[in-house]
Tab-separated table of C-alpha atoms in Angstrom:
chain	number	residue	atom	x	y	z
A	1	GLY	CA	-26.782	95.833	98.927
A	2	ASN	CA	-23.221	96.285	100.141
A	3	SER	CA	-22.740	98.068	103.423
A	4	LEU	CA	-20.488	101.080	103.874
A	5	ILE	CA	-17.966	98.949	105.756
A	6	ASP	CA	-17.108	97.183	102.499
A	7	THR	CA	-15.520	100.422	101.169
A	8	ILE	CA	-13.210	100.992	104.130
A	9	PHE	CA	-9.579	100.065	103.455
A	10	LEU	CA	-8.408	100.462	107.076
A	11	ASP	CA	-10.219	101.665	110.191
A	12	ILE	CA	-7.915	103.090	112.868
A	13	SER	CA	-10.379	105.652	114.235
A	14	GLY	CA	-10.074	104.129	117.705
A	15	SER	CA	-6.381	105.067	117.814
A	16	ILE	CA	-6.687	108.694	116.674
A	17	SER	CA	-7.304	111.956	118.493
A	18	SER	CA	-9.080	114.395	116.178
A	19	ALA	CA	-9.540	117.466	118.386
A	20	GLY	CA	-8.443	120.803	116.885
A	21	GLU	CA	-5.799	120.290	114.223
A	22	ARG	CA	-5.254	116.673	115.213
A	23	GLY	CA	-6.442	113.650	113.246
A	24	LEU	CA	-5.377	111.448	110.349
A	25	LEU	CA	-2.655	113.547	108.759
A	26	SER	CA	-1.303	111.574	105.813
A	27	ILE	CA	-0.886	108.199	104.123
A	28	ALA	CA	1.851	107.061	101.720
A	29	PHE	CA	2.205	103.816	99.823
A	30	HIS	CA	5.666	102.384	99.397
A	31	PRO	CA	7.011	102.981	95.861
A	32	GLN	CA	6.978	99.193	95.343
A	33	TYR	CA	3.596	98.728	97.015
A	34	ALA	CA	2.290	96.587	94.149
A	35	ALA	CA	5.002	94.049	94.961
A	36	ASN	CA	5.452	94.356	98.746
A	37	GLY	CA	2.054	95.612	99.999
A	38	TYR	CA	3.419	98.035	102.618
A	39	PHE	CA	2.020	101.499	103.336
A	40	PHE	CA	2.513	104.122	106.040
A	41	VAL	CA	0.082	106.213	108.061
A	42	TYR	CA	0.733	109.447	109.959
A	43	TYR	CA	-1.714	110.539	112.669
A	44	THR	CA	-2.055	111.968	116.175
A	45	ASN	CA	-2.699	109.232	118.718
A	46	LEU	CA	-5.047	109.484	121.697
A	47	ALA	CA	-2.329	111.230	123.732
A	48	GLY	CA	-1.725	113.736	120.930
A	49	SER	CA	1.652	112.251	119.936
A	50	LEU	CA	2.648	112.467	116.270
A	51	THR	CA	2.584	108.834	115.215
A	52	LEU	CA	4.056	107.093	112.182
A	53	ALA	CA	2.806	103.549	111.673
A	54	ARG	CA	3.355	100.833	109.069
A	55	TYR	CA	0.671	98.499	107.759
A	56	HIS	CA	0.384	95.739	105.157
A	57	VAL	CA	-2.378	94.920	102.723
A	58	SER	CA	-4.399	91.778	103.471
A	59	ALA	CA	-5.077	88.848	101.161
A	60	ASP	CA	-7.938	90.992	99.852
A	61	LYS	CA	-6.183	93.740	97.877
A	62	ASN	CA	-9.034	96.124	98.717
A	63	LYS	CA	-8.428	95.890	102.459
A	64	ALA	CA	-5.468	96.360	104.769
A	65	ASP	CA	-4.627	93.935	107.573
A	66	PRO	CA	-5.266	95.915	110.783
A	67	ALA	CA	-3.223	93.407	112.794
A	68	SER	CA	-0.137	94.195	110.711
A	69	GLY	CA	0.249	97.675	112.198
A	70	VAL	CA	3.466	98.622	113.970
A	71	VAL	CA	4.480	102.055	115.254
A	72	LEU	CA	7.778	103.371	113.902
A	73	LEU	CA	7.832	106.730	115.668
A	74	SER	CA	5.763	108.403	118.365
A	75	ILE	CA	6.749	112.033	118.924
A	76	PRO	CA	5.321	113.593	122.124
A	77	HIS	CA	2.956	116.476	121.352
A	78	SER	CA	0.484	116.627	124.218
A	79	GLU	CA	0.781	120.214	125.485
A	80	PHE	CA	-0.901	121.935	122.514
A	81	ALA	CA	-3.211	120.484	119.862
A	82	ASN	CA	-2.072	122.640	116.947
A	83	HIS	CA	0.955	122.516	114.606
A	84	ASN	CA	1.271	118.812	113.872
A	85	GLY	CA	2.788	119.053	110.414
A	86	GLY	CA	1.321	116.280	108.405
A	87	LYS	CA	2.628	114.942	105.073
A	88	LEU	CA	4.415	111.729	104.120
A	89	ASN	CA	6.302	111.545	100.823
A	90	PHE	CA	8.823	109.084	99.443
A	91	GLY	CA	11.840	110.718	97.839
A	92	ASN	CA	13.572	109.698	94.654
A	93	ASP	CA	16.241	108.191	96.926
A	94	GLY	CA	13.707	105.678	98.243
A	95	TYR	CA	13.638	107.170	101.755
A	96	LEU	CA	10.501	108.291	103.590
A	97	TYR	CA	10.281	112.015	104.379
A	98	PHE	CA	7.694	113.695	106.598
A	99	THR	CA	7.156	117.000	108.360
A	100	THR	CA	6.353	117.875	111.948
A	101	GLY	CA	5.003	121.096	113.434
A	102	ASP	CA	6.846	123.055	116.095
A	103	GLY	CA	4.766	121.754	118.994
A	104	GLY	CA	1.943	124.256	118.856
A	105	SER	CA	0.685	127.291	120.717
A	106	GLY	CA	2.087	130.470	119.085
A	107	GLY	CA	5.606	131.729	118.638
A	108	ASP	CA	7.200	128.332	119.321
A	109	PRO	CA	7.472	128.960	123.086
A	110	HIS	CA	9.903	126.068	123.660
A	111	PHE	CA	12.117	126.937	120.662
A	112	ASN	CA	11.550	123.417	119.332
A	113	SER	CA	12.046	124.303	115.691
A	114	GLN	CA	15.711	125.250	116.260
A	115	ASN	CA	16.428	122.506	118.797
A	116	LYS	CA	18.150	119.468	117.262
A	117	ASP	CA	17.307	117.438	120.380
A	118	THR	CA	13.629	117.218	119.372
A	119	LEU	CA	11.866	116.085	116.195
A	120	LEU	CA	9.335	118.933	116.359
A	121	GLY	CA	9.517	121.656	113.703
A	122	LYS	CA	11.498	119.424	111.339
A	123	MET	CA	11.676	117.610	108.034
A	124	ILE	CA	12.367	113.963	108.905
A	125	ARG	CA	14.118	111.394	106.678
A	126	ILE	CA	14.241	107.674	107.481
A	127	ASP	CA	14.846	104.393	105.652
A	128	VAL	CA	11.842	102.076	105.893
A	129	SER	CA	12.564	99.748	102.968
A	130	ALA	CA	14.125	96.911	104.964
A	131	PHE	CA	10.670	96.238	106.493
A	132	ALA	CA	12.223	95.242	109.786
A	133	THR	CA	10.223	92.952	112.050
A	134	GLN	CA	11.529	94.452	115.291
A	135	ALA	CA	11.484	97.986	116.683
A	136	PRO	CA	12.323	100.627	115.648
A	137	PHE	CA	11.325	99.209	112.209
A	138	TYR	CA	13.466	101.774	110.379
A	139	SER	CA	17.089	102.901	110.040
A	140	ILE	CA	18.936	106.192	109.566
A	141	PRO	CA	19.984	106.848	105.951
A	142	PRO	CA	23.591	107.789	105.191
A	143	GLY	CA	23.929	111.557	104.911
A	144	ASN	CA	21.443	112.535	107.581
A	145	PRO	CA	23.180	115.645	108.940
A	146	PHE	CA	22.895	115.090	112.707
A	147	ALA	CA	23.520	111.348	112.895
A	148	ALA	CA	26.795	111.505	114.802
A	149	ALA	CA	27.123	108.956	117.559
A	150	ASN	CA	26.894	109.749	121.269
A	151	ASP	CA	25.097	113.069	121.103
A	152	GLN	CA	21.581	114.225	121.883
A	153	GLN	CA	20.804	115.434	118.361
A	154	LYS	CA	18.078	113.469	116.634
A	155	ASP	CA	19.469	111.296	113.852
A	156	GLU	CA	16.189	111.388	111.920
A	157	ILE	CA	16.346	115.148	111.213
A	158	TRP	CA	16.885	116.168	107.573
A	159	ALA	CA	16.051	119.917	107.871
A	160	LEU	CA	14.894	122.233	110.647
A	161	GLY	CA	13.420	125.648	111.383
A	162	LEU	CA	9.841	124.910	110.290
A	163	ARG	CA	6.648	126.130	111.955
A	164	ASN	CA	3.727	124.092	110.607
A	165	PRO	CA	4.546	122.616	107.197
A	166	PHE	CA	1.404	120.523	106.948
A	167	ARG	CA	1.545	120.269	103.135
A	168	TRP	CA	4.695	119.844	101.037
A	169	SER	CA	5.756	117.860	97.970
A	170	PHE	CA	8.469	116.673	95.612
A	171	ASP	CA	8.505	117.688	91.953
A	172	ARG	CA	8.061	114.337	90.209
A	173	VAL	CA	10.383	115.385	87.336
A	174	THR	CA	13.234	117.289	89.047
A	175	HIS	CA	12.763	115.829	92.562
A	176	ASP	CA	13.088	119.327	94.043
A	177	MET	CA	11.394	119.824	97.415
A	178	TRP	CA	8.647	122.480	97.854
A	179	ILE	CA	7.340	123.265	101.342
A	180	GLY	CA	4.362	125.402	102.300
A	181	ASP	CA	4.966	126.626	105.859
A	182	VAL	CA	2.171	128.389	107.740
A	183	GLY	CA	3.148	131.729	109.268
A	184	GLN	CA	2.548	133.238	112.688
A	185	ASN	CA	0.680	136.527	112.270
A	186	ALA	CA	2.137	138.307	109.256
A	187	ARG	CA	3.490	136.183	106.401
A	188	GLU	CA	2.984	132.832	104.688
A	189	GLU	CA	5.936	131.195	102.947
A	190	VAL	CA	7.087	128.675	100.354
A	191	ASP	CA	10.472	127.071	100.967
A	192	PHE	CA	12.428	125.355	98.213
A	193	LEU	CA	15.296	122.859	98.166
A	194	PRO	CA	16.859	121.704	94.886
A	195	ALA	CA	17.148	117.924	94.625
A	196	ALA	CA	20.917	117.875	95.185
A	197	THR	CA	20.780	119.881	98.433
A	198	PRO	CA	22.460	118.045	101.341
A	199	GLY	CA	20.741	117.725	104.688
A	200	GLY	CA	20.927	120.336	107.423
A	201	THR	CA	19.050	123.270	105.878
A	202	ASN	CA	17.654	125.654	108.496
A	203	PHE	CA	14.533	127.534	107.347
A	204	GLY	CA	14.732	130.036	110.193
A	205	TRP	CA	11.589	129.753	112.340
A	206	ARG	CA	11.157	131.042	115.110
A	207	CYS	CA	13.955	133.498	114.505
A	208	TYR	CA	12.300	134.552	111.244
A	209	GLU	CA	8.744	134.503	109.973
A	210	ALA	CA	9.395	134.140	106.239
A	211	ASN	CA	12.158	136.734	105.694
A	212	GLN	CA	11.143	139.036	108.558
A	213	LEU	CA	12.788	138.873	111.978
A	214	TYR	CA	10.340	137.439	114.509
A	215	ASN	CA	12.292	136.595	117.693
A	216	ASP	CA	16.075	136.977	117.775
A	217	SER	CA	16.578	135.325	121.156
A	218	GLY	CA	19.118	132.514	120.807
A	219	CYS	CA	19.365	132.985	117.047
A	220	LEU	CA	22.284	132.763	114.647
A	221	ALA	CA	23.414	135.228	111.999
A	222	PRO	CA	21.031	135.456	108.991
A	223	ALA	CA	23.541	133.663	106.749
A	224	ASN	CA	22.808	130.454	108.662
A	225	TYR	CA	19.197	130.382	107.476
A	226	THR	CA	17.601	129.606	104.124
A	227	PHE	CA	14.825	132.082	103.382
A	228	PRO	CA	11.704	131.347	101.320
A	229	VAL	CA	11.599	131.694	97.551
A	230	PHE	CA	8.077	133.109	97.860
A	231	ASP	CA	6.004	134.640	100.625
A	232	TYR	CA	2.915	136.807	100.922
A	233	ASP	CA	1.543	139.296	103.388
A	234	ARG	CA	-1.570	138.204	105.264
A	235	THR	CA	-3.050	141.680	105.567
A	236	ALA	CA	-2.573	142.590	101.921
A	237	THR	CA	-4.010	139.341	100.562
A	238	GLY	CA	-6.592	138.387	103.174
A	239	GLY	CA	-4.751	135.118	103.708
A	240	THR	CA	-4.299	133.219	106.942
A	241	SER	CA	-2.825	129.808	106.173
A	242	ILE	CA	-0.862	128.515	103.198
A	243	THR	CA	-1.699	125.090	101.801
A	244	GLY	CA	1.439	123.773	100.140
A	245	GLY	CA	0.810	122.461	96.640
A	246	MET	CA	2.587	120.627	93.845
A	247	VAL	CA	4.385	121.226	90.557
A	248	TYR	CA	2.074	120.510	87.631
A	249	ARG	CA	3.551	117.821	85.377
A	250	GLY	CA	0.453	116.767	83.473
A	251	ALA	CA	-0.221	116.979	79.737
A	252	ALA	CA	-3.802	118.296	79.658
A	253	PHE	CA	-2.873	121.947	80.338
A	254	PRO	CA	0.497	122.855	78.749
A	255	THR	CA	0.371	126.465	80.011
A	256	LEU	CA	0.596	125.162	83.598
A	257	TYR	CA	3.485	122.783	82.996
A	258	GLY	CA	6.355	123.272	85.440
A	259	TYR	CA	4.502	125.721	87.693
A	260	TYR	CA	4.315	125.079	91.425
A	261	ILE	CA	0.681	125.722	92.398
A	262	VAL	CA	-0.103	126.714	95.968
A	263	SER	CA	-3.175	128.221	97.653
A	264	ASP	CA	-4.327	130.011	100.786
A	265	PHE	CA	-6.854	128.192	102.966
A	266	ASN	CA	-8.912	131.274	103.821
A	267	SER	CA	-8.706	133.794	100.963
A	268	GLY	CA	-9.318	131.697	97.859
A	269	ASN	CA	-6.088	132.973	96.345
A	270	ALA	CA	-3.667	130.723	94.504
A	271	TRP	CA	-0.208	131.373	93.109
A	272	LEU	CA	1.710	129.919	90.196
A	273	ILE	CA	5.437	129.928	91.004
A	274	LYS	CA	8.314	129.025	88.715
A	275	SER	CA	12.081	129.426	88.523
A	276	ASP	CA	13.162	132.329	86.309
A	277	GLY	CA	16.266	130.396	85.237
A	278	GLY	CA	18.573	132.916	86.914
A	279	GLY	CA	18.368	131.882	90.536
A	280	GLY	CA	15.106	133.711	91.255
A	281	PHE	CA	11.436	132.823	91.078
A	282	THR	CA	8.429	134.442	89.435
A	283	SER	CA	4.892	134.313	90.800
A	284	GLN	CA	1.436	134.906	89.401
A	285	ARG	CA	-1.598	135.294	91.640
A	286	GLN	CA	-5.079	134.043	90.808
A	287	GLY	CA	-8.150	134.832	92.869
A	288	GLY	CA	-11.689	133.520	93.037
A	289	LEU	CA	-10.756	129.950	93.927
A	290	PRO	CA	-12.599	127.823	96.488
A	291	THR	CA	-11.640	128.394	100.103
A	292	ASN	CA	-10.770	125.691	102.645
A	293	ILE	CA	-8.408	123.858	100.293
A	294	ALA	CA	-6.599	121.454	102.620
A	295	GLY	CA	-4.376	119.522	100.234
A	296	PHE	CA	-3.260	118.732	96.695
A	297	GLY	CA	-2.586	115.463	94.936
A	298	GLU	CA	-1.680	114.143	91.510
A	299	ASP	CA	-2.629	111.093	89.493
A	300	GLU	CA	-0.309	108.767	87.588
A	301	ALA	CA	-0.433	111.047	84.543
A	302	GLY	CA	0.617	114.097	86.567
A	303	GLU	CA	-2.795	115.771	86.512
A	304	LEU	CA	-3.356	117.851	89.614
A	305	TYR	CA	-6.260	117.835	92.072
A	306	ALA	CA	-7.207	119.747	95.226
A	307	VAL	CA	-9.446	118.732	98.107
A	308	SER	CA	-11.357	120.930	100.540
A	309	LEU	CA	-12.298	120.171	104.140
A	310	SER	CA	-15.888	119.794	102.941
A	311	GLY	CA	-14.763	116.711	101.029
A	312	THR	CA	-15.061	118.257	97.561
A	313	ILE	CA	-12.341	117.244	95.097
A	314	TYR	CA	-11.387	119.736	92.372
A	315	ARG	CA	-9.343	119.268	89.222
A	316	VAL	CA	-6.749	122.020	88.747
A	317	GLN	CA	-6.790	123.707	85.319
A	318	PRO	CA	-5.870	127.121	83.836
A	319	ALA	CA	-8.174	130.068	84.448
A	320	ALA	CA	-8.091	130.925	80.743
A	321	VAL	CA	-6.389	129.994	77.510
A	322	LEU	CA	-3.591	132.424	76.702
A	323	ALA	CA	-4.264	134.313	73.471
A	324	ALA	CA	-0.543	135.070	73.492
A	325	LYS	CA	1.757	132.183	74.311
A	326	LEU	CA	4.360	133.817	76.536
A	327	GLU	CA	7.835	132.305	76.346
A	328	SER	CA	9.734	134.666	78.683
A	329	PHE	CA	9.352	137.844	80.733
A	330	THR	CA	12.438	139.469	82.288
A	331	LEU	CA	13.802	142.722	83.691
A	332	ASN	CA	17.435	143.532	82.918
A	333	GLN	CA	19.937	145.796	84.652
A	334	ASP	CA	18.929	148.733	82.425
A	335	PHE	CA	15.372	148.769	83.892
A	336	GLN	CA	14.187	147.313	80.620
A	337	LEU	CA	11.329	144.836	80.628
A	338	GLN	CA	11.663	142.292	77.855
A	339	TRP	CA	9.199	139.606	76.847
A	340	THR	CA	8.839	137.134	74.016
A	341	THR	CA	5.752	135.380	72.705
A	342	LEU	CA	5.895	132.153	70.739
A	343	SER	CA	2.714	133.089	68.872
A	344	GLU	CA	-0.279	135.397	69.238
A	345	GLU	CA	-3.908	134.829	68.317
A	346	ASN	CA	-6.498	137.619	68.579
A	347	GLN	CA	-4.195	139.460	70.958
A	348	LYS	CA	-4.976	143.162	71.416
A	349	GLN	CA	-2.333	144.588	73.764
A	350	PHE	CA	0.049	144.137	76.665
A	351	ASP	CA	-0.526	146.392	79.676
A	352	VAL	CA	2.715	146.834	81.616
A	353	GLN	CA	1.819	147.007	85.307
A	354	SER	CA	3.817	147.858	88.414
A	355	GLY	CA	3.164	147.602	92.129
A	356	ALA	CA	4.740	148.137	95.525
A	357	ASP	CA	3.829	144.832	97.168
A	358	GLY	CA	3.325	142.230	94.447
A	359	VAL	CA	-0.428	142.270	95.119
A	360	GLN	CA	-1.875	145.587	93.929
A	361	PHE	CA	-0.836	146.779	90.445
A	362	THR	CA	-1.388	149.833	88.235
A	363	THR	CA	-0.865	150.126	84.477
A	364	ILE	CA	2.123	152.282	83.514
A	365	ALA	CA	2.256	151.565	79.766
A	366	THR	CA	0.302	149.842	76.995
A	367	ILE	CA	2.092	148.059	74.171
A	368	PRO	CA	0.023	147.025	71.112
A	369	ALA	CA	0.269	143.384	70.067
A	370	THR	CA	1.441	142.442	66.580
A	371	ASN	CA	-0.635	139.235	66.309
A	372	THR	CA	2.126	137.308	64.635
A	373	ASP	CA	2.022	133.532	64.351
A	374	SER	CA	5.751	133.258	65.049
A	375	ARG	CA	8.099	134.326	67.849
A	376	LYS	CA	7.912	138.056	68.637
A	377	SER	CA	9.997	140.063	71.137
A	378	TYR	CA	8.941	143.245	72.947
A	379	GLN	CA	10.675	145.647	75.297
A	380	TYR	CA	9.784	148.595	77.496
A	381	THR	CA	12.138	150.769	79.546
A	382	VAL	CA	10.567	151.476	82.932
A	383	THR	CA	10.191	155.246	83.274
A	384	GLY	CA	6.609	155.652	84.468
A	385	ALA	CA	6.569	153.635	87.671
A	386	PRO	CA	6.467	155.245	91.142
A	387	ALA	CA	9.711	154.868	93.078
A	388	SER	CA	8.149	152.434	95.542
A	389	HIS	CA	7.108	150.044	92.780
A	390	ASP	CA	9.534	147.141	92.574
A	391	TYR	CA	7.135	144.513	91.167
A	392	PHE	CA	6.128	144.171	87.511
A	393	ARG	CA	3.814	142.022	85.430
A	394	LEU	CA	2.060	141.952	82.059
A	395	LYS	CA	-1.697	142.058	81.675
A	396	MET	CA	-2.249	140.323	78.340
A	397	ILE	CA	-5.577	141.373	76.811
A	398	ASP	CA	-7.234	139.760	73.787
A	399	ILE	CA	-9.695	141.382	71.367
A	400	SER	CA	-12.671	140.223	73.459
A	401	GLY	CA	-11.319	142.067	76.509
A	402	ALA	CA	-10.409	138.889	78.379
A	403	ALA	CA	-7.103	139.095	80.213
A	404	VAL	CA	-4.539	136.820	81.788
A	405	TYR	CA	-1.392	137.779	83.656
A	406	SER	CA	2.266	136.965	83.273
A	407	PRO	CA	4.400	135.834	86.198
A	408	ILE	CA	5.422	138.648	88.554
A	409	ILE	CA	9.049	139.785	88.537
A	410	ARG	CA	10.820	142.065	90.976
A	411	THR	CA	13.706	144.501	90.801
A	412	HIS	CA	16.685	143.681	92.986
A	413	HIS	CA	18.110	146.526	95.062
A	414	ALA	CA	19.285	146.895	98.619
A	415	ALA	CA	16.551	147.403	101.191
A	416	GLY	CA	15.998	151.113	101.848
A	417	GLU	CA	18.255	152.149	98.959
A	418	ALA	CA	17.462	155.768	98.049
A	419	VAL	CA	18.819	155.654	94.504
A	420	THR	CA	19.348	152.859	92.007
A	421	ILE	CA	21.162	153.393	88.729
A	422	ALA	CA	21.633	150.989	85.851
A	423	PRO	CA	23.761	150.188	84.095
A	424	THR	CA	26.907	151.247	85.920
A	425	LEU	CA	28.962	150.261	82.882
A	426	ILE	CA	27.512	152.407	80.080
A	427	GLN	CA	27.710	151.483	76.446
A	428	ASN	CA	24.530	152.952	74.931
A	429	ASN	CA	24.769	156.553	76.289
A	430	GLN	CA	21.818	156.174	78.663
A	431	VAL	CA	21.615	155.769	82.434
A	432	ASN	CA	18.362	154.658	84.020
A	433	ILE	CA	17.820	156.255	87.432
A	434	MET	CA	15.269	155.241	90.066
A	435	VAL	CA	14.970	157.786	92.913
A	436	ARG	CA	13.094	156.605	96.008
A	437	LYS	CA	13.615	159.696	98.198
A	438	PRO	CA	13.264	163.374	97.226
A	439	PHE	CA	16.430	165.200	96.102
A	440	ARG	CA	16.876	168.785	94.885
A	441	SER	CA	19.521	168.140	92.246
A	442	LEU	CA	21.689	165.657	90.421
A	443	GLN	CA	25.265	166.478	89.386
A	444	VAL	CA	27.836	164.420	87.485
A	445	PHE	CA	31.574	164.970	88.183
A	446	ASP	CA	34.605	163.556	86.398
A	447	MET	CA	37.662	162.189	88.206
A	448	ASN	CA	39.184	165.696	88.382
A	449	GLY	CA	36.136	167.073	90.203
A	450	ARG	CA	34.816	168.982	87.209
A	451	ARG	CA	31.031	169.193	87.007
A	452	MET	CA	29.913	167.745	83.675
A	453	ILE	CA	26.108	167.530	84.079
A	454	SER	CA	23.666	169.321	86.375
A	455	ARG	CA	19.966	168.580	86.604
A	456	ASN	CA	17.202	169.946	88.859
A	457	LEU	CA	15.228	167.045	90.349
A	458	GLU	CA	12.659	169.324	92.060
A	459	GLN	CA	12.133	166.920	94.965
A	460	ARG	CA	10.472	164.430	92.619
A	461	ILE	CA	10.736	160.704	93.114
A	462	GLY	CA	10.383	158.074	90.457
A	463	SER	CA	12.278	156.878	87.406
A	464	THR	CA	14.042	158.864	84.723
A	465	VAL	CA	16.586	158.401	81.925
A	466	MET	CA	19.755	160.541	81.753
A	467	ASP	CA	21.555	160.999	78.432
A	468	VAL	CA	25.362	160.883	78.748
A	469	SER	CA	26.270	160.984	75.065
A	470	ARG	CA	28.343	164.170	75.589
A	471	LEU	CA	30.521	162.600	78.269
A	472	PRO	CA	33.931	161.313	77.166
A	473	LYS	CA	34.883	157.786	78.106
A	474	GLY	CA	35.899	157.529	81.751
A	475	VAL	CA	34.821	157.146	85.379
A	476	TYR	CA	32.245	159.573	86.853
A	477	THR	CA	30.537	160.257	90.163
A	478	ILE	CA	26.823	161.090	90.285
A	479	ARG	CA	25.914	163.193	93.327
A	480	PHE	CA	22.301	163.479	94.530
A	481	ASP	CA	21.759	166.466	96.883
A	482	GLY	CA	18.825	167.063	99.207
A	483	GLY	CA	18.134	166.465	102.886
A	484	THR	CA	20.751	163.741	102.470
A	485	VAL	CA	23.521	163.165	99.924
A	486	GLU	CA	23.876	159.998	97.852
A	487	THR	CA	26.673	159.233	95.423
A	488	LYS	CA	26.969	156.621	92.684
A	489	LYS	CA	29.759	155.779	90.265
A	490	ILE	CA	29.441	154.998	86.568
A	491	ILE	CA	31.913	154.041	83.870
A	492	LYS	CA	31.436	155.075	80.261
A	493	ARG	CA	33.145	153.061	77.565
């Protein structure tokens, strides 16, 4: 019979160091591979350097020509074996993008990720489509942000401030960039760049781990960094290393369409992340998945697959079929949760759940389902959630008791804010108040200093609704008295 060697497309094992996190990191075929036969390989060479090489297919379409290999880039990385980055992707612009780790060890000891004089800790963008026959075998695309002449900054850099983004992807429909970046000790993150974003984005490492300050030595003001659209706490989730995923664009599972799917290598957790249409992102966690997922890929039809280090390949599909087809789930400025279903089949109820960390949730209300076969809207004003609970989701339960979860949404208030009120412009005679620290009393004063409302809060924290129907139109100050004093202003029309 045929020997195993007949199935090997290209053998470069003699050129690769595979100790620790080193090895064959990625392969990408040119978008016009069927016509030109070129493909690119990313690996760590015997010295540990991050190496990008170009090869060509042989006369046998099932085998590459090993003699065709040329090295485009070799980035020194010999001191530490970890944090090599590791993904090649062609962008919609035809350029080749790939990621590098920060050089390894822990805490980026050489500050490589913020240093524009090195290619470590970066997203790289180069033009390889001329298929040059002489070194360096690539050129710098117009628009690369640090390509000025006569400086030490690396022309190949597209973005910086990354730690170990070993898996990242483009959305095949929108061409947005999604990056899974492994954290240090506390948080794992997903970074996002819309397709039209110019080069030069700084994702903040080592100054920040996700959105938390890590090391402020030599750092810029926070406004200079782009923080993740999603992150999770290692301790709370049992996670240790994020494996960046892909946006599902297949047809087999419509409920997954448009969701970015990402997993944790250690915990078996996965998240479905999607834009909320208002500049934010929602997330939905699923547990019980295989561990050791090392990468994701998609076929020509957009169906999504995952591979583990054991060599097992999985097809990604929904955990369950939604009995209620959820169209939207939002939280408005009046602390009112609103959701709409396109149709419902054998749906029993919606449990409204809240949590303090986006991981652990408790049920604060149950709303019966109507089981209509057309669009149906629901709403619930949040009054039963503890003050520390800023995250909300729906647990959608069918008549068999099976349940699936909506995306998670979060309230937006200043960090450490003791009191949040909404709306500040009142038109329906109600003010929703969320108190996060204990106060003795609440008093409402008009512009002449006259006390119009007085309420005993009894040191309780949480949410409440205040009726202001007896107040004339005008501007008022709400004073919260306790160990500290907080004031808020409202306008009644």
